């Protein structure tokens, strides 16, 4: 995963979307065995349950096998395999360089963007900001540190940022001046990523909305 925001342009990898969550309580299956399962509830609490047991959050393990679990959440029953979740999530595949590209929606407008844990903010090239109607002129001037050295930018607040099925509102962002040489593509930085849980297995990065 990149550690700077000045990166070569690459083709976007199409994200694989998971079904949207309908329950207020979220569950992820961490391990399975006959008659028991280990779950993460609401993104933080780890619960080890046996068949018929209920967690303090009201999540009931109806039954479990080595391959799947039947779990009751907020009065509804779900069948999960290992790693399954009812949380809003999206899975991204790395390209040949190990980078994760996606089609993100900023203020409802689509654009190709790079997932970058080395970037503090969701950052746009000035040209993209103009295309999307993001007014950055009145914004606070800031210095953005990139692999190519410091760059001038403007702090903005983005009304919404969506990646896959995950939408966050009022996300801190920046617009980088200086054209494509400064920033060849938009970057989804930690101002968005701090609102999700990230799990990487091989060349797949899964983003899971925090409860």
Short mmCIF file of N, CA, C and O in Angstrom, two decimals, residues 21-27 39 41-42 49 53-62 70-78 80 86-87 211:
data_model
loop_
_atom_site.label_atom_id
_atom_site.label_comp_id
_atom_site.label_asym_id
_atom_site.label_seq_id
_atom_site.Cartn_x
_atom_site.Cartn_y
_atom_site.Cartn_z
N UNK A 21 -26.15 -3.87 5.26
CA UNK A 21 -26.63 -4.31 6.55
C UNK A 21 -28.02 -3.78 6.81
O UNK A 21 -28.37 -2.69 6.42
N UNK A 22 -28.84 -4.62 7.46
CA UNK A 22 -30.18 -4.18 7.81
C UNK A 22 -30.39 -4.17 9.32
O UNK A 22 -31.37 -3.64 9.79
N UNK A 23 -29.47 -4.77 10.07
CA UNK A 23 -29.61 -4.82 11.52
C UNK A 23 -28.75 -3.76 12.16
O UNK A 23 -27.70 -3.42 11.68
N UNK A 24 -29.24 -3.23 13.33
CA UNK A 24 -28.48 -2.22 14.04
C UNK A 24 -27.23 -2.82 14.64
O UNK A 24 -26.20 -2.17 14.76
N UNK A 25 -27.29 -4.08 15.08
CA UNK A 25 -26.15 -4.77 15.67
C UNK A 25 -25.36 -5.45 14.56
O UNK A 25 -25.94 -6.11 13.71
N UNK A 26 -24.04 -5.27 14.59
CA UNK A 26 -23.22 -5.89 13.56
C UNK A 26 -22.41 -7.04 14.17
O UNK A 26 -21.99 -7.00 15.32
N UNK A 27 -22.20 -8.06 13.34
CA UNK A 27 -21.50 -9.27 13.77
C UNK A 27 -20.55 -9.71 12.66
O UNK A 27 -20.90 -9.66 11.48
N UNK A 39 -17.14 -14.51 17.72
CA UNK A 39 -17.74 -13.42 16.97
C UNK A 39 -17.16 -12.09 17.43
O UNK A 39 -16.79 -11.94 18.60
N UNK A 41 -18.66 -8.44 17.85
CA UNK A 41 -19.95 -7.77 17.88
C UNK A 41 -19.74 -6.26 17.93
O UNK A 41 -18.95 -5.76 18.73
N UNK A 42 -20.41 -5.57 17.02
CA UNK A 42 -20.33 -4.10 16.93
C UNK A 42 -18.91 -3.59 16.75
O UNK A 42 -18.56 -2.49 17.20
N UNK A 49 -19.12 -17.99 21.82
CA UNK A 49 -20.43 -18.54 22.16
C UNK A 49 -20.52 -20.01 21.76
O UNK A 49 -19.94 -20.43 20.76
N UNK A 53 -26.22 -20.13 23.23
CA UNK A 53 -25.84 -19.02 24.10
C UNK A 53 -26.11 -17.68 23.43
O UNK A 53 -26.09 -17.56 22.20
N UNK A 54 -26.32 -16.65 24.28
CA UNK A 54 -26.59 -15.29 23.83
C UNK A 54 -25.56 -14.35 24.44
O UNK A 54 -25.27 -14.43 25.64
N UNK A 55 -25.04 -13.45 23.62
CA UNK A 55 -24.04 -12.48 24.10
C UNK A 55 -24.73 -11.37 24.88
O UNK A 55 -25.95 -11.20 24.80
N UNK A 56 -23.96 -10.56 25.63
CA UNK A 56 -24.57 -9.42 26.33
C UNK A 56 -25.27 -8.44 25.40
O UNK A 56 -26.16 -7.70 25.83
N UNK A 57 -24.86 -8.43 24.13
CA UNK A 57 -25.49 -7.53 23.16
C UNK A 57 -26.77 -8.11 22.58
O UNK A 57 -27.42 -7.48 21.75
N UNK A 58 -27.13 -9.34 22.98
CA UNK A 58 -28.34 -9.96 22.48
C UNK A 58 -28.15 -10.80 21.23
O UNK A 58 -29.14 -11.23 20.61
N UNK A 59 -26.91 -11.07 20.84
CA UNK A 59 -26.62 -11.92 19.68
C UNK A 59 -26.64 -13.38 20.12
O UNK A 59 -25.91 -13.76 21.05
N UNK A 60 -27.45 -14.20 19.48
CA UNK A 60 -27.62 -15.60 19.87
C UNK A 60 -27.04 -16.53 18.81
O UNK A 60 -27.36 -16.40 17.63
N UNK A 61 -26.18 -17.43 19.27
CA UNK A 61 -25.67 -18.47 18.39
C UNK A 61 -26.65 -19.63 18.42
O UNK A 61 -26.75 -20.35 19.42
N UNK A 62 -27.41 -19.80 17.35
CA UNK A 62 -28.40 -20.87 17.29
C UNK A 62 -27.69 -22.21 17.13
O UNK A 62 -27.94 -23.17 17.87
N UNK A 70 -25.43 -20.42 12.29
CA UNK A 70 -26.76 -19.81 12.25
C UNK A 70 -26.85 -18.89 13.47
O UNK A 70 -26.77 -19.36 14.61
N UNK A 71 -27.00 -17.59 13.21
CA UNK A 71 -26.93 -16.59 14.28
C UNK A 71 -28.17 -15.72 14.24
O UNK A 71 -28.61 -15.28 13.17
N UNK A 72 -28.73 -15.45 15.40
CA UNK A 72 -29.90 -14.58 15.52
C UNK A 72 -29.44 -13.20 15.98
O UNK A 72 -28.83 -13.06 17.05
N UNK A 73 -29.75 -12.17 15.19
CA UNK A 73 -29.34 -10.80 15.46
C UNK A 73 -30.57 -9.91 15.37
O UNK A 73 -31.21 -9.83 14.32
N UNK A 74 -30.90 -9.23 16.44
CA UNK A 74 -32.05 -8.32 16.47
C UNK A 74 -33.31 -8.99 15.95
O UNK A 74 -34.08 -8.39 15.20
N UNK A 75 -33.50 -10.27 16.34
CA UNK A 75 -34.72 -10.98 15.97
C UNK A 75 -34.71 -11.61 14.60
O UNK A 75 -35.68 -12.28 14.22
N UNK A 76 -33.63 -11.44 13.84
CA UNK A 76 -33.53 -12.04 12.51
C UNK A 76 -32.41 -13.07 12.49
O UNK A 76 -31.40 -12.91 13.21
N UNK A 77 -32.56 -14.11 11.70
CA UNK A 77 -31.57 -15.17 11.62
C UNK A 77 -30.74 -15.06 10.34
O UNK A 77 -31.28 -14.79 9.27
N UNK A 78 -29.44 -15.25 10.51
CA UNK A 78 -28.49 -15.16 9.41
C UNK A 78 -27.62 -16.41 9.40
O UNK A 78 -27.28 -16.94 10.47
N UNK A 80 -23.90 -17.50 8.35
CA UNK A 80 -22.60 -16.94 8.00
C UNK A 80 -21.56 -18.05 7.87
O UNK A 80 -21.56 -19.00 8.66
N UNK A 86 -22.67 -9.00 8.74
CA UNK A 86 -23.84 -8.26 8.28
C UNK A 86 -23.57 -6.76 8.24
O UNK A 86 -24.46 -5.97 8.00
N UNK A 87 -22.32 -6.38 8.51
CA UNK A 87 -21.95 -4.96 8.46
C UNK A 87 -21.80 -4.52 7.02
O UNK A 87 -21.49 -5.32 6.13
N UNK A 211 -19.25 0.34 13.70
CA UNK A 211 -20.61 0.49 14.29
C UNK A 211 -20.79 1.90 14.85
O UNK A 211 -19.88 2.44 15.47
#
